[in-house]
Short mmCIF file of C-alpha atoms and ligand atoms in Angstrom, two decimals:
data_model
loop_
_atom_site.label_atom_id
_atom_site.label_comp_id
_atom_site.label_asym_id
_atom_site.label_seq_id
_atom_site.Cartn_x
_atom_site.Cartn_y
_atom_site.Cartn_z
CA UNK A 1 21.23 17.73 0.35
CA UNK A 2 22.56 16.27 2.99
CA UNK A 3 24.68 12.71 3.91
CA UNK A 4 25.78 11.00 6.82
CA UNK A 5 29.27 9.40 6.28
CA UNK A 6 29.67 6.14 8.67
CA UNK A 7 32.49 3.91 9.38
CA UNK A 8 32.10 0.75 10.12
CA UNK A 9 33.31 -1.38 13.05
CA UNK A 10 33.08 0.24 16.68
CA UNK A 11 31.84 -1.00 19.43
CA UNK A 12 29.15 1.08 20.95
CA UNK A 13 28.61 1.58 24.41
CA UNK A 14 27.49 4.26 26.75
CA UNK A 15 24.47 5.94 27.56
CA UNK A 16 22.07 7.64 25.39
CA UNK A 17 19.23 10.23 26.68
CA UNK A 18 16.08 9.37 24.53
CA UNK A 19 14.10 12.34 23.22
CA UNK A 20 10.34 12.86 23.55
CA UNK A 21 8.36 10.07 21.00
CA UNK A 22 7.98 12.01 18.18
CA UNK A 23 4.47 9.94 17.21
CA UNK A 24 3.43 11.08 20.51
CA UNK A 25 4.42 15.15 20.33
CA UNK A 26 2.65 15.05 16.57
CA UNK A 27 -1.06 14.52 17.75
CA UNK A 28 -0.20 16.19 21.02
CA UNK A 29 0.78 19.20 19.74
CA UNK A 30 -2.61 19.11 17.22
CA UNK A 31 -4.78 18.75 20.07
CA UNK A 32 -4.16 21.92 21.10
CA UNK A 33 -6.70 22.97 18.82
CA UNK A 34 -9.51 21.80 20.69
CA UNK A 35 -9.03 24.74 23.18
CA UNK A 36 -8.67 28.55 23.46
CA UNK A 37 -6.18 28.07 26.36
CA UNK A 38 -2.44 27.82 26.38
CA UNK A 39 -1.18 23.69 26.28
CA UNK A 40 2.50 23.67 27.25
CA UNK A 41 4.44 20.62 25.97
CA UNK A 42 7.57 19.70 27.40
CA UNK A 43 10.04 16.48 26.43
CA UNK A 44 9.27 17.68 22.72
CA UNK A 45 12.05 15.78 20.38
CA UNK A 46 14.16 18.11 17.80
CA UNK A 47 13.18 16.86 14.88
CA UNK A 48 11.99 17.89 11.48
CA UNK A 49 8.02 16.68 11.54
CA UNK A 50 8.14 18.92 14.90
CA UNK A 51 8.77 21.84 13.27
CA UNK A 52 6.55 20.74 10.02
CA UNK A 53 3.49 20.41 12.48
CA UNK A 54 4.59 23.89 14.28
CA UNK A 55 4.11 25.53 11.07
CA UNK A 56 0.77 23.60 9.94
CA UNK A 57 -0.58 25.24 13.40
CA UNK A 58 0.70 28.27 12.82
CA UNK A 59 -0.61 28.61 9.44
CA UNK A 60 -3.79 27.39 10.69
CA UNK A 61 -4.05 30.82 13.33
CA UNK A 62 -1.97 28.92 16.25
CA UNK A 63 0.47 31.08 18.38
CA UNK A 64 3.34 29.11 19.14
CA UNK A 65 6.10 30.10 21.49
CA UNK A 66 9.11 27.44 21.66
CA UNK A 67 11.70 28.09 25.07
CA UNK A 68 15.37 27.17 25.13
CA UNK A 69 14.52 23.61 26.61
CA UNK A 70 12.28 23.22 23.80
CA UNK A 71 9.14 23.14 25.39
CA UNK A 72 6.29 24.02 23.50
CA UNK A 73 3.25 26.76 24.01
CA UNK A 74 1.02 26.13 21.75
CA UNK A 75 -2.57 28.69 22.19
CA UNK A 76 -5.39 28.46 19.78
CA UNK A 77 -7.32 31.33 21.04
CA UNK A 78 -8.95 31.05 17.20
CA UNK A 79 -8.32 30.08 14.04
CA UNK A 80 -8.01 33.00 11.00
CA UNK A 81 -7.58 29.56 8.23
CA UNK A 82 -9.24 26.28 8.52
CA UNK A 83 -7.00 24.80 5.75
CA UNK A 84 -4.12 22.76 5.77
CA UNK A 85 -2.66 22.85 2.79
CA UNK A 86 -1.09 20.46 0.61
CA UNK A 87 2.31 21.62 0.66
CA UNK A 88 2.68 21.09 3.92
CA UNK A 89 0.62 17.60 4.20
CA UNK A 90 2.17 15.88 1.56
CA UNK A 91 5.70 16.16 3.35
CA UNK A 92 3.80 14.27 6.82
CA UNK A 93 0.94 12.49 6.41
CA UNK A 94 0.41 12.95 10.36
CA UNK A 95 -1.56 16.17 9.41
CA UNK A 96 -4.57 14.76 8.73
CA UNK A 97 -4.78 14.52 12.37
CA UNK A 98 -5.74 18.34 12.41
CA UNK A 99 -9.31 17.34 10.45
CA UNK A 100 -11.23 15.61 14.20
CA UNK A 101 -9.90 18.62 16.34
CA UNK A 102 -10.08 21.30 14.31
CA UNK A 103 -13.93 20.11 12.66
CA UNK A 104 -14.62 19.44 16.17
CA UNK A 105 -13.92 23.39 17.64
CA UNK A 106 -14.90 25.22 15.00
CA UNK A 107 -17.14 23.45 12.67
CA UNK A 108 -15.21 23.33 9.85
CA UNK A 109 -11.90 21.75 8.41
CA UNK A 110 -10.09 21.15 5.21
CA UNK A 111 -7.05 19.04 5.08
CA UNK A 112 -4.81 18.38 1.48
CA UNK A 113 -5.59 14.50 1.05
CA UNK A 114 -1.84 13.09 2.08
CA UNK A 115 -1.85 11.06 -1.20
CA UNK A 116 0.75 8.22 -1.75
CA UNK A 117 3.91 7.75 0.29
CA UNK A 118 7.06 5.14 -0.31
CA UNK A 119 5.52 3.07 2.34
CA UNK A 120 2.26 2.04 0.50
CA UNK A 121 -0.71 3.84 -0.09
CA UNK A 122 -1.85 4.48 3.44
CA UNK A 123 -5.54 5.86 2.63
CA UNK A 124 -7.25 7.94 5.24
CA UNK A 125 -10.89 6.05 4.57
CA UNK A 126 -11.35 5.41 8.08
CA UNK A 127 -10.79 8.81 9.72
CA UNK A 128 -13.23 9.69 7.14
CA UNK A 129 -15.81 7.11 8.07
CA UNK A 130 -15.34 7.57 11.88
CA UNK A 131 -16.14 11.86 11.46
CA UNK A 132 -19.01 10.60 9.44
CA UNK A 133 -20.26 8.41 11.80
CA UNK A 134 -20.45 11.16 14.18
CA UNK A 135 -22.46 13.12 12.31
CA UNK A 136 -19.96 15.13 9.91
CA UNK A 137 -20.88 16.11 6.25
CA UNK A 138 -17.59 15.97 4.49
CA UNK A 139 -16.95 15.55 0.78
CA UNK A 140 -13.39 15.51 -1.38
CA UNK A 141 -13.03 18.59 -3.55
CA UNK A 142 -9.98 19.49 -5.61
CA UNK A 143 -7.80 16.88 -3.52
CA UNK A 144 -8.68 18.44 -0.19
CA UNK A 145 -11.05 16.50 2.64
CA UNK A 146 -14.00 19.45 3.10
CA UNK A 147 -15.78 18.54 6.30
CA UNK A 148 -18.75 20.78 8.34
CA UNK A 149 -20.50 19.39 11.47
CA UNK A 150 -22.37 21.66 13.88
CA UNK A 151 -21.96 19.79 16.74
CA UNK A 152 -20.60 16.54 16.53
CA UNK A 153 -22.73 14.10 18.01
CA UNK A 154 -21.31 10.74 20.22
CA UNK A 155 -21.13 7.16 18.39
CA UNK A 156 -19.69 3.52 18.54
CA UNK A 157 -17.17 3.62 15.93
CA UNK A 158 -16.04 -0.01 14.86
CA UNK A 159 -12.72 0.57 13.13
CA UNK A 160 -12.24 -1.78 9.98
CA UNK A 161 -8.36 -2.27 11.01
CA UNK A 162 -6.39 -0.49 13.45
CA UNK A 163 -5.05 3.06 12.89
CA UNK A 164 -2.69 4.61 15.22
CA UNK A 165 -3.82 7.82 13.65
CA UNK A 166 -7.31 7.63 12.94
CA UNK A 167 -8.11 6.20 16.35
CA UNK A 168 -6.22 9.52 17.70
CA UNK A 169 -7.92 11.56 15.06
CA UNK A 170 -11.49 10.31 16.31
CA UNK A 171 -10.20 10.74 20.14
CA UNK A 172 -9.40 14.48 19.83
CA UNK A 173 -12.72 14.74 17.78
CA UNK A 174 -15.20 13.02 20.75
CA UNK A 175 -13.75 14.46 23.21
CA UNK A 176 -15.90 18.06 22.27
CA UNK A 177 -18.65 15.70 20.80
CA UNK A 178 -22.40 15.72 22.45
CA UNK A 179 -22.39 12.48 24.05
CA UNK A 180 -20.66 9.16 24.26
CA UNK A 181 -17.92 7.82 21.79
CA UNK A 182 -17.00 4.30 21.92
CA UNK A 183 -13.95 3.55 19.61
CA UNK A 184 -14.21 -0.68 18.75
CA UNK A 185 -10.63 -2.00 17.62
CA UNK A 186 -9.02 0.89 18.43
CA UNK A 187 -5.00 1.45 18.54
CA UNK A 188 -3.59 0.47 21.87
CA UNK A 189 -0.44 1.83 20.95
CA UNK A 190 1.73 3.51 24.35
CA UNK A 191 0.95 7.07 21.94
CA UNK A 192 -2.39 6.94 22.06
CA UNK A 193 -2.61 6.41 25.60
CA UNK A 194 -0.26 9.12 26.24
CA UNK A 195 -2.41 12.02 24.07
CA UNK A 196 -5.39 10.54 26.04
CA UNK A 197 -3.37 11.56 29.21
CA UNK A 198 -3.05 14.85 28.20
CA UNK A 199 -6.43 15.20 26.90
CA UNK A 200 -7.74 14.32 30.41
CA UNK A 201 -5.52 16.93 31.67
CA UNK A 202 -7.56 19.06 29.13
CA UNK A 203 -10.91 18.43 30.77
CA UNK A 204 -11.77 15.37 28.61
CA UNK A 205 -13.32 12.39 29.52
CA UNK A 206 -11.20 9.26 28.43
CA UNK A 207 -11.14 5.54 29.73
CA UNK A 208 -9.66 2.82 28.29
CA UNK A 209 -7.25 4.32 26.44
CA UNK A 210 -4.52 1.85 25.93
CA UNK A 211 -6.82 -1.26 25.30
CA UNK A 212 -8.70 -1.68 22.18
CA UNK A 213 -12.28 -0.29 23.19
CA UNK A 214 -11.90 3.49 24.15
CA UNK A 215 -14.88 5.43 25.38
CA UNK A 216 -15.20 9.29 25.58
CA UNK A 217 -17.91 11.63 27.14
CA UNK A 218 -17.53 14.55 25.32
CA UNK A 219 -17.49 17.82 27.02
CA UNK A 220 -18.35 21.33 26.28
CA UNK A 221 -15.01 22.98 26.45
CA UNK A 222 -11.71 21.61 27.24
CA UNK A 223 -9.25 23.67 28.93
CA UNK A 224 -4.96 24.48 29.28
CA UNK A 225 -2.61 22.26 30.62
CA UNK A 226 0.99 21.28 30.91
CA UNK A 227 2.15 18.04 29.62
CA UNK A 228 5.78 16.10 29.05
CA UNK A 229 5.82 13.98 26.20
CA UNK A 230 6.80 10.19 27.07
CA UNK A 231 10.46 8.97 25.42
CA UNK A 232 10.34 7.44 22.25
CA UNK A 233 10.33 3.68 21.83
CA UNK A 234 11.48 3.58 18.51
CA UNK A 235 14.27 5.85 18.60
CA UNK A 236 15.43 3.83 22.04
CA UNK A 237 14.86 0.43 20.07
CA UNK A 238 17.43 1.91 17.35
CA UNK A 239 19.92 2.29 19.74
CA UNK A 240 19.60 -1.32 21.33
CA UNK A 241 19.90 -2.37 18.06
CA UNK A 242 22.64 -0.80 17.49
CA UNK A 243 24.33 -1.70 20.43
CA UNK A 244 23.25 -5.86 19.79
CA UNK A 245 24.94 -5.26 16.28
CA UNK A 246 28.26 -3.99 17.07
CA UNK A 247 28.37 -6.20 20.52
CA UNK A 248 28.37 -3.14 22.35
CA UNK A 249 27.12 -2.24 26.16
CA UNK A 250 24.66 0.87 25.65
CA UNK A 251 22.29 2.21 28.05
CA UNK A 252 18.84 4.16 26.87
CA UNK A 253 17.40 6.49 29.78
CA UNK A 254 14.34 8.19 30.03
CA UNK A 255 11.75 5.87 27.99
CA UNK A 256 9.70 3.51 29.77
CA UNK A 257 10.37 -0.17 28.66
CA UNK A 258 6.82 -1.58 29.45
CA UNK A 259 6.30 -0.21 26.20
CA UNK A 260 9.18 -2.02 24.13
CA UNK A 261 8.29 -5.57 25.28
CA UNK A 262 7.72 -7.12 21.86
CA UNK A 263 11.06 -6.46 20.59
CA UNK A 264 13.18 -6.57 24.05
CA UNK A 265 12.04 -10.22 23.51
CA UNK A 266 13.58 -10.52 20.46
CA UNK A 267 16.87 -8.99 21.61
CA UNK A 268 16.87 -11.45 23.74
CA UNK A 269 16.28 -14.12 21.31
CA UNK A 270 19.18 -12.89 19.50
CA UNK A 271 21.39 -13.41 22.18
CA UNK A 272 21.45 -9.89 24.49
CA UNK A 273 21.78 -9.33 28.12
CA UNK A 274 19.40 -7.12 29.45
CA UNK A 275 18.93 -5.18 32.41
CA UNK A 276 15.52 -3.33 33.16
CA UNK A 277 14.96 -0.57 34.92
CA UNK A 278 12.30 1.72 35.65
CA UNK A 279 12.89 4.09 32.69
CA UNK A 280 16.21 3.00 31.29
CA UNK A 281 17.24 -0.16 29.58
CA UNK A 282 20.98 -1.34 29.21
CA UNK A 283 21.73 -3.72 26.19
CA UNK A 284 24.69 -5.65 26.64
CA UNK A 285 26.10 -7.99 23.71
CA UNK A 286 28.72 -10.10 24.22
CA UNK A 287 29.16 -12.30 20.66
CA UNK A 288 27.52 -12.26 17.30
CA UNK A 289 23.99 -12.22 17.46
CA UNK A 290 21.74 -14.89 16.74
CA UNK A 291 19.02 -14.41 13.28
CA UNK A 292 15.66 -14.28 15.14
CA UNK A 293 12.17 -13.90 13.11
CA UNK A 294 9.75 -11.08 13.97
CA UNK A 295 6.44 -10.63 12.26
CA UNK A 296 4.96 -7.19 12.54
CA UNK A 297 1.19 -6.57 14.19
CA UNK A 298 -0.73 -3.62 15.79
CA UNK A 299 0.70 -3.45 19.33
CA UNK A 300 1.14 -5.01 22.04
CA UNK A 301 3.32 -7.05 19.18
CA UNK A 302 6.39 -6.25 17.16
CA UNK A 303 6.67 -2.78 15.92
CA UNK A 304 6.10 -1.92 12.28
CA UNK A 305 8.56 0.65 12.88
CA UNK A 306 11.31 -1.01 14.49
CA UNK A 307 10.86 -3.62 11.16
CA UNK A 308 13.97 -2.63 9.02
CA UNK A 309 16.62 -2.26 11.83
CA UNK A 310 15.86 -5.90 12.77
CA UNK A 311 16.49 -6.59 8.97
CA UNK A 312 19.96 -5.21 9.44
CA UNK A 313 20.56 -7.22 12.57
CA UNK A 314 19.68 -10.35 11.14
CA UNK A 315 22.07 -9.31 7.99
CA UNK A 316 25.07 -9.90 10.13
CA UNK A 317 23.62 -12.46 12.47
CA UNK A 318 24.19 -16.42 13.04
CA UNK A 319 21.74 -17.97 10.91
CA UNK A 320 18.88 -17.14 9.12
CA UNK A 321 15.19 -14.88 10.15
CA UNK A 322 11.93 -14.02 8.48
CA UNK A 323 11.16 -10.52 8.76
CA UNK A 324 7.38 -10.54 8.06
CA UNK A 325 5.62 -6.78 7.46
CA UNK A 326 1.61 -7.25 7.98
CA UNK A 327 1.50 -3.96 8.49
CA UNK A 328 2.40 -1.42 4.76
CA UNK A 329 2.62 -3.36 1.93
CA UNK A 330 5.73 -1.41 0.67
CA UNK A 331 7.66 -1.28 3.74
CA UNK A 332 10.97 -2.85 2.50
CA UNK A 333 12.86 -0.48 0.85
CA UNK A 334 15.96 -0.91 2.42
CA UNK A 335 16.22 -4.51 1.38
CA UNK A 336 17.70 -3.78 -2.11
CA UNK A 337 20.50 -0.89 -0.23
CA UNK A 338 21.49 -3.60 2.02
CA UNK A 339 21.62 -6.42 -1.11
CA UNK A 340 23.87 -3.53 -2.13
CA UNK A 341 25.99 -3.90 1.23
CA UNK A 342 26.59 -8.16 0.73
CA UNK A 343 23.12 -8.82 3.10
CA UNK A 344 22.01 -12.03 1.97
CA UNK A 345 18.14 -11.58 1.34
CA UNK A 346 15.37 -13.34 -0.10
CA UNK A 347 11.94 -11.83 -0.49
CA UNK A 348 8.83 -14.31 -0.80
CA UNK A 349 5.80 -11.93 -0.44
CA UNK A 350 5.64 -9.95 2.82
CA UNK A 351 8.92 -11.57 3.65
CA UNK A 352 12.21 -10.98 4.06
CA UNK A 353 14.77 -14.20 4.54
CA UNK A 354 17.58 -12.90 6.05
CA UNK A 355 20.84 -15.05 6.25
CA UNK A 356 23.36 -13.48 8.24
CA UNK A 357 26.29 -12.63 6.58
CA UNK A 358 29.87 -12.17 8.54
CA UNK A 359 30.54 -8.76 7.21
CA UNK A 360 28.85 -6.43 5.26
CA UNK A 361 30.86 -3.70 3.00
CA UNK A 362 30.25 -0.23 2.44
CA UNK A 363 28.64 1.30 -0.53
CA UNK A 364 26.98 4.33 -1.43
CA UNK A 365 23.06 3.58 -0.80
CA UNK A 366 19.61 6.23 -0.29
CA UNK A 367 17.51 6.34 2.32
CA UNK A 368 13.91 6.47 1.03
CA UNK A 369 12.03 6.26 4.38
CA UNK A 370 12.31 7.21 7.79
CA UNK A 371 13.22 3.25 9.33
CA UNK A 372 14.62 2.31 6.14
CA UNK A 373 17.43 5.25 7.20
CA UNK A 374 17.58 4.09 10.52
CA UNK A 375 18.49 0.19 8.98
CA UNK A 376 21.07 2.10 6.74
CA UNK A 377 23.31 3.94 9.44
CA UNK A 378 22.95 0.20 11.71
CA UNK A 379 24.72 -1.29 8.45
CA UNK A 380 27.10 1.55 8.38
CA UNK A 381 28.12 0.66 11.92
CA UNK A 382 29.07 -2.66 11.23
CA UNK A 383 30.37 -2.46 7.32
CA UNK A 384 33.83 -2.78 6.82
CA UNK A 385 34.92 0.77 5.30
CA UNK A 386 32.91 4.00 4.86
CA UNK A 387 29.59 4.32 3.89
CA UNK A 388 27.79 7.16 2.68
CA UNK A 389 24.00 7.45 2.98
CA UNK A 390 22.25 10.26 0.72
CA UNK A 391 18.67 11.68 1.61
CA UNK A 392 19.14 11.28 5.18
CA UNK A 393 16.47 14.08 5.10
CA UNK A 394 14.00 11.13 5.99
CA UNK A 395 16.13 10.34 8.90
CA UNK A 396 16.08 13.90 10.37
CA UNK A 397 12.26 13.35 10.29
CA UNK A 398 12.70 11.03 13.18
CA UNK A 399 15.88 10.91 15.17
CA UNK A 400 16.97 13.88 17.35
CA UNK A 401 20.74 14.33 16.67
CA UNK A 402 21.14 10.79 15.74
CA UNK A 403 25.03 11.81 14.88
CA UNK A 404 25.80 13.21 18.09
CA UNK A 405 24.01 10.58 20.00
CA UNK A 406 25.89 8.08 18.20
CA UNK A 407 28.97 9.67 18.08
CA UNK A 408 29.11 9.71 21.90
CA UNK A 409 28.59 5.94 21.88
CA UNK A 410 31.93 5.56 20.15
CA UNK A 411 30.31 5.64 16.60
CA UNK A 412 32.48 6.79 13.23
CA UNK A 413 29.72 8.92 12.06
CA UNK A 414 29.85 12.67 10.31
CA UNK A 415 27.25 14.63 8.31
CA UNK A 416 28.08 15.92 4.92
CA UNK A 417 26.71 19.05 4.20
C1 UD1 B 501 1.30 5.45 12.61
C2 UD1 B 501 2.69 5.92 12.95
C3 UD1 B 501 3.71 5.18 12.12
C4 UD1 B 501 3.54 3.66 12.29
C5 UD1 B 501 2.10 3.27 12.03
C6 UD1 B 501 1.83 1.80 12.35
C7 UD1 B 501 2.28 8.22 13.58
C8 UD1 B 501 2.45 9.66 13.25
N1 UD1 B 501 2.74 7.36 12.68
O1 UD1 B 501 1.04 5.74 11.24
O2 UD1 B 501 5.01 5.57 12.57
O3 UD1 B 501 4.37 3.00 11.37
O4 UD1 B 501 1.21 4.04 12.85
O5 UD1 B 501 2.19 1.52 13.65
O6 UD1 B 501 1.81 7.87 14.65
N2 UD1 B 501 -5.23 2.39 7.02
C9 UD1 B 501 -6.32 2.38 6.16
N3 UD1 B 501 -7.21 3.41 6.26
C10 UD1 B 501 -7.07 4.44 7.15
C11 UD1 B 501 -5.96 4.42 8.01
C12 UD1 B 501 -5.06 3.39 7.92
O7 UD1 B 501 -6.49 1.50 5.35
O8 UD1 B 501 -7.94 5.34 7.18
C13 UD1 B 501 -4.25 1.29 6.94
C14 UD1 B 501 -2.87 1.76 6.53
O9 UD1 B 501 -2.71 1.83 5.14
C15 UD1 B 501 -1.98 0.68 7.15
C16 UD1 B 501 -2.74 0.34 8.45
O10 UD1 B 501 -4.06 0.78 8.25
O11 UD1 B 501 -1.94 -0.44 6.32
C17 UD1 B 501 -2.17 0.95 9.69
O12 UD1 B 501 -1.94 2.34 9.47
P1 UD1 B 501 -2.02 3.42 10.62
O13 UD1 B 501 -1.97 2.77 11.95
O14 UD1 B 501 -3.15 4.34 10.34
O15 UD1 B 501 -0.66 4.22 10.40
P2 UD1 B 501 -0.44 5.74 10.69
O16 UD1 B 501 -1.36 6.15 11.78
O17 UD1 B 501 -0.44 6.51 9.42
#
């Protein structure tokens, strides 16, 4: 398995090309289910739930060509197997978004129930309910979701809480529905809006996307299209981080910053200098940073997934934050690796109190989620001495050649096969 191997104490700065959002490319990608033309992807990240969800759609009956630019072709002229199975789900729980699309086209869909993850339990109750709503007959046999519609048939969906997924799950799925969908309380998150932009590029019938009532006229057929993926927030708000933490001057191109807002704020907060441009954002620190508090929330507000890298800033910050996670109940995972590292952190409840420490140390700590990686390597960069992380696996998940990218910042950083 493999490690990354970081040394601590260089100051970053550069520019870094941001890949495609990988939340975005997942459901993208799937909705090329709900037509018998050829979708062509472009901007698609290199990354390890990519290639996952290129071989759920293959084994599904998908033909998938990939060029040298990694753009994707994705036709699903049919389907020989409506079944996702588990093997494949329970390694990304992002493929229960084939169940809408794939019920949706061809009647029928079973998808492996994703089960438990180290995040929390993260049921899939209100995908379920939505399908239902619209008319679907489905039933849980032998761990899989079984579900059979005819046709589905338009509703107003109120969604319980908000779900990135299940609001994209119940898009893909109205869009070949008879009649209107209304989704109440939907996601408004930047990847939502950007699979209902290439949906409509498909044929279907979207408004609102992007605010928290979407409504879609289904259609009879939806048809090919070409469409780039927008850059990833998350994997751009790593890098800013990174840059605040080491007092560095890094520049991320190529991801639109109207969709980072909540925590460009809280850069700010913490001391940054930032300058905005039209896709690009340049960080530029200049002394320690300050602790700041961030409480997560659906957006427009702070970013469930950028949660654990501002733990690691506030672990070498001036002062003292509350990290607060509304969002999975299990989402702190890295706080005992960093305890491990000298971080000074309390937990009351959802909380993290974070008192900034001057200097971490290395030590040997695990990644056990995707972010929770992403907070590891930031402590790396800032830890006097080397540390190794093991099960970076989680981190390939999610960051496109985070060693290269980082190494051409200035970073100390080497895998270990
Ligand atoms: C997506 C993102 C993930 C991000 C998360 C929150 C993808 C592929 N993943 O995950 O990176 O951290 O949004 O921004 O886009 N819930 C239920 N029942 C459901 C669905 C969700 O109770 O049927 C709960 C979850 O347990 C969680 C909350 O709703 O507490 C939000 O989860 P959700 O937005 O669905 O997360 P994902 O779509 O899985």
């Amino acid at each position: 398995m493999d490690k990354l191997a970081v040394t601590g104490g260089n100051r970053l700065s550069g520019e870094v090309k941001i890949s495609g959002a990988k939340n975005a490319a997942l459901p993208i990608l799937i909705a090329s289910l709900l037509t018998a033309d050829t979708l062509r992807i472009t901007n698609v990240p290199h990354l390890n739930d990519i290639t996952t969800t290129l071989h759920l759609l293959g084994d599904l009956g998908v033909e998938i060509e990939i060029d040298e630019k990694l753009g994707v072709a994705a036709t699903a002229a049919s389907i020989t197997n409506p079944r996702a199975d588990y093997d494949l789900v329970k390694t990304m729980r992002a493929s229960i978004l084939v169940l809408g699309p794939t019920l949706a086209r061809f009647g029928h869909a079973e998808v492996a129930l994703p089960g438990g993850c180290a995040i929390g339990a993260r049921p899939v109750d209100l995908h379920i309910k939505g399908l239902e709503a619209m008319g679907a007959n489905i039933d849980i046999r032998d761990g899989y979701v079984v579900a059979e519609a005819k046709r589905l048939q338009g509703a107003r969906i109120v969604c319980e809480l908000v779900t990135v997924t299940g609001t994209e799950n119940l898009m893909m799925a109205a869009t070949l529905a008879d009649g209107v969908t209304v989704i109440e309380n939907a996601a408004r998150e930047p990847e939502v809006v950007d699979l209902a932009n290439c949906l409509n590029a498909m044929g279907a019938q979207i408004t609102g996307a992007g605010t928290s009532e979407i409504t879609i006229e289904g259609v009879e057929a939806l048809h090919g299209a070409t469409h780039p993926v927008i850059g990833d927030r998350i994997e751009a708000g790593t890098y800013l981080v990174a840059a605040a933490m080491t007092q560095g001057d890094v520049t991320v191109t190529r991801v639109g910053p109207s969709t980072m807002s909540a925590y460009l704020e809280k850069l700010r907060e913490a001391g940054a200098e930032l300058e905005i441009g039209e896709t690009s954002v340049r960080l530029v620190m200049n002394q320690r940073p300050q602790a700041v508090s961030v409480h997560t929330a659906p957006h427009p507000a702070f970013p469930t997934d950028m949660q654990a890298q501002f733990v690691a800033l506030n672990a070498i910050a001036e002062g003292a934050g509350a990290v607060t996670e509304t969002i999975f109940e299990n989402r702190f995972m890295h706080v005992p690796e960093l305890q491990r590292m000298g971080a000074d952190i309390e937990m009351e409840g959802h909380t993290a109190v974070v008192r900034g420490v001057e200097q971490l140390t290395s030590a040997p700590v695990m990644a056990t989620d995707l972010r929770a990686s992403a907070c590891l390597v930031l402590a790396g960069l800032v830890a006097g001495g080397e540390t190794i992380i093991d099960r970076i696996y989680h981190l390939d998940r999610g960051y496109d050649s985070i060693e290269q990218k980082l190494s051409a910042l200035g970073a100390t950083i080497k895998r270990i096969h």
